[in-house]
Short mmCIF file of C-alpha atoms in Angstrom, two decimals:
data_model
loop_
_atom_site.label_atom_id
_atom_site.label_comp_id
_atom_site.label_asym_id
_atom_site.label_seq_id
_atom_site.Cartn_x
_atom_site.Cartn_y
_atom_site.Cartn_z
CA MET A 1 21.67 161.60 187.82
CA ARG A 2 25.27 161.81 186.78
CA ARG A 3 26.24 159.71 183.90
CA ARG A 4 29.53 157.71 183.51
CA PRO A 5 31.92 158.43 181.09
CA ARG A 6 32.12 156.05 177.93
CA ARG A 7 35.45 154.13 177.62
CA THR A 8 34.87 152.20 174.47
CA ARG A 9 36.26 154.97 172.09
CA PRO A 10 39.66 155.15 173.52
CA LEU A 11 39.92 151.12 173.57
CA HIS A 12 38.74 151.09 169.58
CA ILE A 13 41.37 153.92 169.00
CA PHE A 14 44.20 151.85 170.43
CA ALA A 15 43.10 148.59 169.07
CA MET A 16 43.06 150.54 165.36
CA THR A 17 46.48 152.12 165.83
CA VAL A 18 47.89 148.60 167.07
CA ILE A 19 46.25 147.05 163.90
CA PHE A 20 47.91 149.97 161.70
CA ALA A 21 51.32 149.34 163.19
CA LEU A 22 51.26 145.52 162.71
CA SER A 23 50.04 146.15 158.88
CA LEU A 24 52.86 148.96 158.27
CA VAL A 25 55.44 146.49 159.51
CA ALA A 26 54.27 143.44 157.61
CA THR A 27 54.26 145.49 154.48
CA LEU A 28 57.70 146.90 154.92
CA SER A 29 59.22 143.32 155.54
CA TRP A 30 57.48 142.13 152.17
CA ALA A 31 59.17 145.03 150.20
CA TRP A 32 62.49 144.77 151.95
CA THR A 33 62.55 140.96 150.89
CA GLY A 34 62.00 141.70 147.33
CA GLY A 35 58.13 141.44 147.47
CA VAL A 36 57.70 144.25 144.75
CA ASP A 37 60.35 142.79 142.77
CA GLN A 38 58.28 139.77 142.55
CA LEU A 39 55.54 140.90 141.10
CA GLY A 40 57.60 142.07 138.18
CA LEU A 41 57.08 145.64 138.18
CA PRO A 42 58.74 147.94 136.10
CA TYR A 43 59.87 151.06 137.29
CA GLY A 44 59.40 154.50 136.36
CA PRO A 45 61.08 157.93 136.97
CA GLY A 46 62.59 158.07 140.54
CA ASP A 47 62.36 154.26 140.79
CA ASP A 48 58.34 154.44 141.25
CA PRO A 49 56.79 151.35 140.14
CA ALA A 50 54.74 151.26 137.37
CA VAL A 51 51.82 148.64 137.74
CA THR A 52 51.66 146.36 134.84
CA LEU A 53 50.04 142.67 134.32
CA PRO A 54 51.92 140.13 134.95
CA GLY A 55 52.18 136.77 133.07
CA ARG A 56 50.38 138.22 129.88
CA PRO A 57 51.06 136.61 126.93
CA LEU A 58 52.23 138.13 123.78
CA PRO A 59 49.65 137.85 120.64
CA PRO A 60 50.69 135.61 118.05
CA LEU A 61 53.13 137.17 115.22
CA GLY A 62 51.06 139.96 113.17
CA GLY A 63 48.27 139.42 115.53
CA ALA A 64 46.23 142.22 117.65
CA ARG A 65 48.63 144.72 119.66
CA GLN A 66 48.74 143.95 123.29
CA PRO A 67 45.98 145.72 125.08
CA ALA A 68 46.64 149.06 127.08
CA GLN A 69 48.17 148.01 130.16
CA PRO A 70 48.16 150.07 133.41
CA GLY A 71 51.70 151.87 133.47
CA VAL A 72 51.53 151.60 129.72
CA VAL A 73 50.53 154.72 127.78
CA PRO A 74 48.96 153.42 124.75
CA THR A 75 49.80 154.69 121.54
CA ALA A 76 47.60 155.02 118.52
CA PRO A 77 48.45 153.93 115.28
CA GLY A 78 50.71 156.48 113.50
CA ALA A 79 51.69 158.24 116.59
CA ALA A 80 55.07 158.36 117.83
CA PRO A 81 55.29 156.09 120.82
CA GLY A 82 57.45 158.13 123.66
CA ALA A 83 59.73 159.56 120.60
CA ALA A 84 61.47 162.68 121.82
CA PRO A 85 60.97 165.39 118.86
CA GLY A 86 63.69 167.48 117.41
CA ALA A 87 66.57 167.80 115.51
CA SER A 88 69.73 165.42 115.87
CA GLY A 89 71.97 167.91 115.16
CA VAL A 90 74.09 165.34 113.18
CA PRO A 91 75.18 166.24 109.84
CA GLY A 92 73.90 164.05 107.42
CA GLU A 93 71.28 162.72 110.31
CA PRO A 94 69.07 165.50 111.09
CA GLY A 95 65.71 164.97 112.86
CA SER A 96 65.94 161.09 113.97
CA ALA A 97 62.74 160.21 115.48
CA ALA A 98 60.40 157.28 115.91
CA ARG A 99 57.20 156.44 114.40
CA GLY A 100 54.36 154.44 115.67
CA VAL A 101 53.66 150.84 114.86
CA GLN A 102 51.64 150.40 111.99
CA PRO A 103 48.31 148.38 111.64
CA SER A 104 49.42 144.52 112.60
CA HIS A 105 48.70 141.56 110.12
CA PRO A 106 47.34 137.97 110.38
CA GLY A 107 49.00 135.77 112.17
CA PRO A 108 51.11 132.68 110.48
CA ALA A 109 49.88 129.62 110.73
CA GLY A 110 51.47 127.41 113.38
CA SER A 111 52.72 130.35 115.69
CA ALA A 112 52.50 128.55 118.95
CA THR A 113 50.17 130.01 121.11
CA ASP A 114 49.52 126.70 123.23
CA ALA A 115 51.54 127.81 126.98
CA THR A 116 50.74 125.56 129.51
CA PRO A 117 49.42 126.78 133.05
CA SER A 118 51.57 126.94 135.42
CA SER A 119 51.49 124.13 138.57
CA GLU A 120 51.98 127.20 140.77
CA SER A 121 50.12 129.90 140.01
CA GLY A 122 47.81 128.52 137.02
CA ALA A 123 49.07 131.79 134.86
CA ARG A 124 49.93 130.53 131.23
CA ARG A 125 53.79 129.71 131.07
CA CYS A 126 55.80 130.57 128.51
CA HIS A 127 57.81 128.25 126.58
CA THR A 128 59.79 127.80 123.28
CA GLY A 129 58.08 126.26 120.37
CA ARG A 130 58.40 125.22 116.62
CA LYS A 131 61.21 127.20 115.29
CA LEU A 132 62.25 128.18 118.54
CA VAL A 133 59.37 130.81 118.91
CA PRO A 134 58.45 131.25 122.10
CA THR A 135 54.77 130.46 123.05
CA CYS A 136 54.37 133.91 124.71
CA GLY A 137 56.69 136.42 125.90
CA VAL A 138 60.30 137.36 124.70
CA LEU A 139 63.63 135.36 124.79
CA TRP A 140 66.50 137.36 126.73
CA GLY A 141 70.27 136.95 125.33
CA VAL A 142 73.61 137.95 125.52
CA ALA A 143 76.90 138.19 123.53
CA PRO A 144 79.17 138.42 126.48
CA GLY A 145 82.62 140.03 126.62
CA ALA A 146 82.31 141.55 122.76
CA PHE A 147 85.88 142.53 121.58
CA THR A 148 87.65 141.34 124.28
CA ASP A 149 89.80 138.23 124.91
CA GLY A 150 87.64 136.98 127.55
CA ARG A 151 84.42 136.50 125.51
CA GLY A 152 83.20 132.96 126.08
CA LYS A 153 82.08 130.82 128.68
CA GLN A 154 83.83 132.58 131.39
CA ALA A 155 82.24 135.90 130.08
CA LEU A 156 78.89 134.74 130.11
CA ALA A 157 79.13 133.26 133.85
CA ALA A 158 80.06 136.72 135.05
CA PHE A 159 77.53 138.51 132.57
CA GLU A 160 74.71 136.21 134.49
CA GLU A 161 76.14 136.81 138.04
CA LYS A 162 76.02 140.66 137.67
CA THR A 163 72.49 140.85 135.91
CA GLY A 164 71.07 138.26 138.18
CA ARG A 165 69.39 135.92 135.58
CA HIS A 166 69.95 133.10 133.34
CA GLN A 167 70.38 133.87 129.39
CA ASP A 168 68.19 132.21 127.27
CA ILE A 169 70.51 132.79 124.38
CA PHE A 170 74.45 132.76 123.71
CA HIS A 171 75.34 134.87 120.57
CA ALA A 172 78.74 133.82 119.25
CA TYR A 173 80.92 134.81 116.17
CA HIS A 174 82.91 132.47 113.75
CA ARG A 175 84.20 133.49 110.59
CA GLY A 176 86.36 131.96 108.02
CA ASN A 177 86.61 128.18 106.67
CA ARG A 178 88.88 126.80 109.52
CA GLN A 179 86.59 126.41 112.72
CA LEU A 180 83.82 124.11 113.01
CA PHE A 181 80.97 124.72 115.10
CA PRO A 182 79.49 124.94 117.59
CA THR A 183 82.49 124.48 119.34
CA GLU A 184 83.23 122.24 122.58
CA THR A 185 83.03 125.33 124.70
CA GLU A 186 79.53 126.29 122.99
CA VAL A 187 78.47 122.85 123.53
CA ALA A 188 78.86 122.72 126.88
CA ILE A 189 77.34 126.33 127.44
CA ALA A 190 73.95 124.89 125.41
CA ARG A 191 73.92 121.74 127.66
CA GLN A 192 74.43 123.16 131.05
CA PRO A 193 72.55 120.95 133.55
CA GLY A 194 69.78 123.10 134.58
CA ARG A 195 70.81 125.99 132.95
CA GLU A 196 70.43 124.95 128.99
CA ARG A 197 70.60 127.71 126.50
CA ILE A 198 70.13 128.14 122.71
CA LEU A 199 73.21 129.00 120.93
CA PHE A 200 72.77 131.64 118.23
CA LEU A 201 76.01 131.02 115.83
CA ASN A 202 76.93 133.79 113.26
CA TRP A 203 79.31 132.80 110.83
CA LYS A 204 80.82 134.99 108.12
CA PRO A 205 82.38 133.51 105.26
CA SER A 206 85.73 134.71 103.85
CA GLY A 207 88.01 133.74 101.05
CA ALA A 208 85.61 134.16 98.13
CA SER A 209 83.05 136.99 97.13
CA TRP A 210 79.24 136.50 97.89
CA ALA A 211 78.75 135.95 93.93
CA LYS A 212 81.35 133.10 93.97
CA ILE A 213 80.11 131.45 97.10
CA ALA A 214 76.74 131.38 95.22
CA GLN A 215 78.08 129.57 92.20
CA GLY A 216 79.50 126.83 94.51
CA ASP A 217 83.22 128.10 95.37
CA PRO A 218 84.97 124.74 95.86
CA ALA A 219 87.04 125.51 99.15
CA THR A 220 83.57 127.27 100.72
CA ASP A 221 81.61 124.02 99.71
CA ALA A 222 84.38 122.09 101.23
CA PHE A 223 83.56 123.37 104.49
CA LEU A 224 80.30 123.66 104.54
CA ASP A 225 80.57 120.03 103.78
CA ARG A 226 82.59 119.70 106.81
CA LEU A 227 80.46 121.48 108.89
CA ALA A 228 77.08 119.52 108.16
CA ARG A 229 78.98 116.58 109.15
CA HIS A 230 80.21 118.02 112.66
CA ILE A 231 76.76 119.63 113.37
CA ASN A 232 74.79 115.75 112.62
CA ALA A 233 77.20 114.43 114.57
CA GLU A 234 77.89 116.57 117.63
CA PHE A 235 74.69 118.78 118.11
CA PRO A 236 71.40 117.56 117.08
CA GLU A 237 69.63 120.81 119.35
CA GLN A 238 67.93 123.55 117.21
CA PHE A 239 69.97 126.81 117.19
CA PHE A 240 69.91 130.04 115.78
CA PHE A 241 72.36 130.46 112.93
CA THR A 242 73.23 133.42 110.48
CA VAL A 243 75.40 134.23 107.62
CA HIS A 244 77.32 137.41 107.57
CA HIS A 245 75.30 139.59 109.69
CA GLU A 246 75.19 143.23 108.71
CA ALA A 247 76.01 142.89 105.23
CA GLU A 248 74.97 145.95 104.40
CA ASP A 249 78.04 147.54 105.27
CA ASN A 250 79.98 145.45 102.61
CA VAL A 251 77.50 145.96 99.74
CA ARG A 252 78.95 147.38 96.27
CA GLU A 253 76.10 147.90 93.81
CA LYS A 254 77.99 147.40 91.23
CA ALA A 255 77.60 145.00 88.27
CA GLY A 256 80.55 142.60 88.58
CA SER A 257 81.64 143.52 92.23
CA GLY A 258 80.64 140.26 93.44
CA TYR A 259 79.23 141.96 96.73
CA THR A 260 75.74 143.28 95.17
CA ALA A 261 72.28 142.91 97.05
CA ARG A 262 71.30 140.11 95.06
CA ASP A 263 74.58 138.30 95.58
CA TYR A 264 74.38 138.48 99.00
CA ALA A 265 70.96 136.66 98.75
CA ALA A 266 71.99 134.46 96.50
CA MET A 267 75.09 133.35 98.77
CA TYR A 268 72.90 132.97 101.69
CA ARG A 269 70.57 130.88 99.91
CA HIS A 270 73.52 128.79 98.67
CA VAL A 271 74.49 128.28 102.19
CA VAL A 272 71.45 127.51 103.94
CA GLN A 273 70.64 125.11 101.30
CA ARG A 274 73.63 123.28 100.77
CA LEU A 275 73.67 122.46 104.69
CA ARG A 276 70.08 121.37 104.78
CA ALA A 277 70.54 118.86 101.40
CA ARG A 278 73.47 117.17 103.74
CA GLY A 279 71.12 116.67 106.63
CA VAL A 280 71.50 119.51 109.08
CA ASP A 281 67.83 120.02 109.83
CA ASN A 282 68.29 122.02 113.19
CA LEU A 283 69.45 125.40 111.90
CA VAL A 284 66.75 127.75 112.77
CA THR A 285 68.08 130.67 110.22
CA VAL A 286 68.27 134.30 111.06
CA LEU A 287 68.69 136.96 108.82
CA VAL A 288 70.22 139.84 110.47
CA HIS A 289 70.23 143.27 109.06
CA MET A 290 72.20 146.72 109.86
CA ALA A 291 69.45 148.85 110.97
CA TYR A 292 71.22 151.88 109.93
CA VAL A 293 69.04 154.18 108.29
CA PRO A 294 71.14 155.33 105.57
CA HIS A 295 71.32 151.73 104.53
CA THR A 296 67.56 150.62 104.86
CA SER A 297 66.84 153.52 102.50
CA GLU A 298 68.75 152.46 99.67
CA SER A 299 67.28 151.36 96.69
CA TRP A 300 69.22 148.19 96.89
CA PHE A 301 68.17 147.19 100.17
CA GLN A 302 65.10 144.81 99.82
CA ALA A 303 66.96 143.04 97.22
CA MET A 304 69.02 141.14 99.90
CA TYR A 305 66.20 139.07 101.03
CA PRO A 306 66.95 135.67 100.19
CA GLY A 307 63.46 134.41 100.63
CA ASP A 308 60.96 133.18 102.89
CA ASP A 309 62.17 129.31 102.74
CA VAL A 310 65.51 129.67 103.88
CA VAL A 311 64.52 132.72 106.23
CA ASP A 312 62.92 131.67 109.68
CA TRP A 313 63.53 134.90 111.66
CA VAL A 314 64.28 138.44 110.81
CA GLY A 315 66.79 140.05 112.94
CA PHE A 316 68.14 143.77 113.20
CA ASP A 317 71.07 145.30 115.06
CA THR A 318 70.45 148.38 116.53
CA TYR A 319 72.00 150.66 119.33
CA ALA A 320 71.13 153.80 121.46
CA TYR A 321 73.31 156.72 121.84
CA GLY A 322 73.60 158.17 125.26
CA ASP A 323 74.08 161.71 123.63
CA PRO A 324 71.39 164.06 121.89
CA GLY A 325 71.86 163.75 118.13
CA TYR A 326 71.51 160.36 115.73
CA GLY A 327 70.02 157.42 117.84
CA HIS A 328 69.15 159.42 120.95
CA GLY A 329 65.59 158.67 122.51
CA ASP A 330 63.61 155.89 123.78
CA PHE A 331 63.19 152.44 122.98
CA ALA A 332 60.60 153.26 120.34
CA GLU A 333 63.02 155.36 118.67
CA LEU A 334 65.60 152.33 118.87
CA LEU A 335 63.12 149.82 116.91
CA ASN A 336 61.71 152.59 114.43
CA ARG A 337 64.19 154.65 114.03
CA GLN A 338 63.81 157.46 111.01
CA SER A 339 66.05 160.44 109.98
CA SER A 340 64.23 163.84 107.87
CA ALA A 341 67.36 163.00 105.65
CA ARG A 342 65.45 159.75 104.49
CA PRO A 343 61.98 160.95 104.65
CA ASN A 344 60.43 157.97 103.05
CA TRP A 345 61.81 154.85 105.66
CA PRO A 346 59.26 154.11 108.01
CA GLY A 347 61.37 152.78 110.80
CA PHE A 348 62.82 149.11 111.01
CA TYR A 349 59.69 147.59 112.81
CA ASN A 350 57.19 148.87 110.83
CA TRP A 351 59.07 147.96 107.79
CA ALA A 352 59.59 144.41 109.00
CA THR A 353 56.09 143.95 110.05
CA THR A 354 54.89 145.19 106.85
CA LYS A 355 57.16 143.18 104.39
CA HIS A 356 57.47 139.92 106.48
CA PRO A 357 54.10 139.93 108.55
CA ASN A 358 54.84 136.22 109.37
CA LYS A 359 58.37 136.27 110.85
CA PRO A 360 59.30 136.60 114.32
CA LEU A 361 61.51 139.26 114.40
CA MET A 362 64.63 139.65 116.54
CA VAL A 363 66.84 142.33 118.22
CA ALA A 364 70.04 140.61 117.46
CA GLU A 365 72.43 142.90 118.56
CA TRP A 366 71.36 146.40 120.96
CA GLY A 367 72.53 148.36 123.66
CA VAL A 368 73.32 151.83 124.81
CA TRP A 369 76.29 153.41 124.26
CA THR A 370 77.65 154.94 127.54
CA SER A 371 77.94 158.90 127.58
CA LYS A 372 80.18 160.50 129.87
CA THR A 373 78.08 163.71 129.69
CA ASN A 374 74.88 162.06 130.36
CA PRO A 375 75.61 158.92 132.06
CA GLY A 376 72.00 158.46 133.67
CA HIS A 377 70.54 157.59 129.91
CA LYS A 378 71.25 154.17 130.04
CA ALA A 379 69.37 153.41 133.29
CA GLN A 380 66.47 155.63 132.10
CA PHE A 381 66.57 153.69 128.61
CA TYR A 382 66.34 150.44 130.51
CA ARG A 383 63.30 151.63 132.26
CA GLU A 384 61.81 152.59 129.04
CA VAL A 385 62.22 149.12 127.32
CA GLY A 386 60.13 147.84 130.42
CA ARG A 387 57.43 150.04 129.70
CA GLN A 388 57.28 149.76 125.72
CA ILE A 389 58.03 146.29 124.93
CA GLY A 390 54.53 145.45 124.94
CA ARG A 391 53.75 147.99 121.67
CA PHE A 392 56.12 145.61 119.30
CA PRO A 393 54.46 142.06 119.79
CA ASN A 394 56.38 140.87 117.16
CA ILE A 395 59.89 141.02 119.04
CA ARG A 396 60.26 137.59 120.24
CA ALA A 397 64.06 138.04 121.05
CA MET A 398 66.26 140.19 122.18
CA VAL A 399 70.26 140.05 122.26
CA HIS A 400 72.13 142.33 124.47
CA PHE A 401 75.85 143.04 123.00
CA ASP A 402 77.76 143.51 125.92
CA THR A 403 81.24 145.01 125.08
CA PRO A 404 83.59 147.50 126.95
CA HIS A 405 85.04 148.98 123.98
CA SER A 406 83.22 148.26 120.24
CA GLN A 407 85.42 149.15 117.12
CA LYS A 408 84.95 152.66 117.36
CA GLY A 409 86.09 152.90 121.33
CA ARG A 410 82.24 152.56 122.84
CA ASP A 411 81.02 150.72 125.99
CA SER A 412 77.91 149.20 125.87
CA ARG A 413 78.32 147.53 129.46
CA VAL A 414 75.10 147.19 131.40
CA ASP A 415 77.07 148.19 134.64
CA ALA A 416 78.52 151.33 133.11
CA THR A 417 77.07 152.88 136.52
CA PRO A 418 75.64 151.31 139.68
CA GLU A 419 71.92 152.73 138.70
CA SER A 420 72.20 150.76 134.94
CA LEU A 421 72.82 147.71 135.92
CA SER A 422 70.12 148.06 138.82
CA ALA A 423 67.65 149.10 135.95
CA TYR A 424 68.80 146.34 133.54
CA ARG A 425 68.80 143.83 136.62
CA ARG A 426 65.07 144.86 137.09
CA LEU A 427 64.11 144.52 133.50
CA GLY A 428 65.44 141.16 132.94
CA ARG A 429 63.32 140.24 136.11
CA LEU A 430 60.20 141.35 134.05
CA PRO A 431 57.54 138.59 133.42
CA ILE A 432 57.41 138.87 129.74
CA PHE A 433 61.14 138.14 129.78
CA GLN A 434 60.62 134.70 131.14
CA VAL A 435 60.42 132.09 128.91
CA ASP A 436 61.29 127.94 129.59
CA ILE A 437 63.89 126.32 127.38
CA ARG A 438 62.50 123.27 126.17
CA PRO A 439 64.24 120.40 124.30
CA SER A 440 64.59 120.99 120.65
CA VAL A 441 65.97 118.01 119.17
CA SER A 442 65.48 117.96 115.48
#
């Protein structure tokens, strides 16, 4: 008797094909509507997402380094994390390269880690805490429209629109003894409903040497007293404040010059103490260094420190270069820049975490100078930031310096190319840079 042919196998194959097709359509729809970006995936070469763990808080300052994550190559202490070897080719600055992160130190008392669970996902939620140190994650900010007439509210709005996110920190600069700050515009920026921001106000005194200011220069003291009354009356919120950033450029290490490293430390100390004595208790002070190896390796460099009691954060300004030579490399090189001409300098991050293990660190100005001969470097650098930021747990704030032309004509704009803007937008969406700004009235 002849058996009938079985028809179940073709039906089974047809059903599996339909299921696979439906799954493929659903997956493509999810990705097209931004599903990949919602995961917070950093992008590697060729825009292939490199998986990381979203929502993981950074350890307390000085605590253990972040565990190795998928998509992030772990680095042994003392190794160069992602640093490109080779000589710089720049006279006086050969062999620039980055060193690995040195072993961490015990965390400071009161370094907050009390992140609250998110009502949506149950994940730990990052927010600003004591002295504006985030409970986890890294604050994200900008000095928009620098060296242009359009800097301020308009430039900030344009920057936020093109980068697709709110900025936690707004960085502004003031000079001399005339203009009181924060200005009306800066107050409005800080208090914009639903988009509150932290001000980072940078003041450079003028009219007297550092030594004279430290000794109580009458004109400077009169301005500081007026400034104290203004802040007390108009702006009780906490804000970042620095005195004469990048002062290394102005050090004249000669007795009687009025501009020695010790003169700077005394001047900084006098300014902060006078403001505090007049009731200004909402300053969160940031000592901002110029992380330029020929300066940081000078014998006088460490004499610039005014003291733990008047320094809340340690900041540094550093830029990446698109062309091969000094400053050309990845994010690790930016933070731990070295030079074979100064072999004893360990790199700024390594130095700061050793000398000031209990201080949060701020990259107070950073950017990537546009290269006409290597235009793709800027986008690649932003991708490296996303891959490497977890290796540097004491970095708690990053403030981009966005300008079409520096004093030397260099362009740090994030939208120098469509690719660089896309990479920067993706960088700003990573979970590590999502920190809630909580009310901080002193």
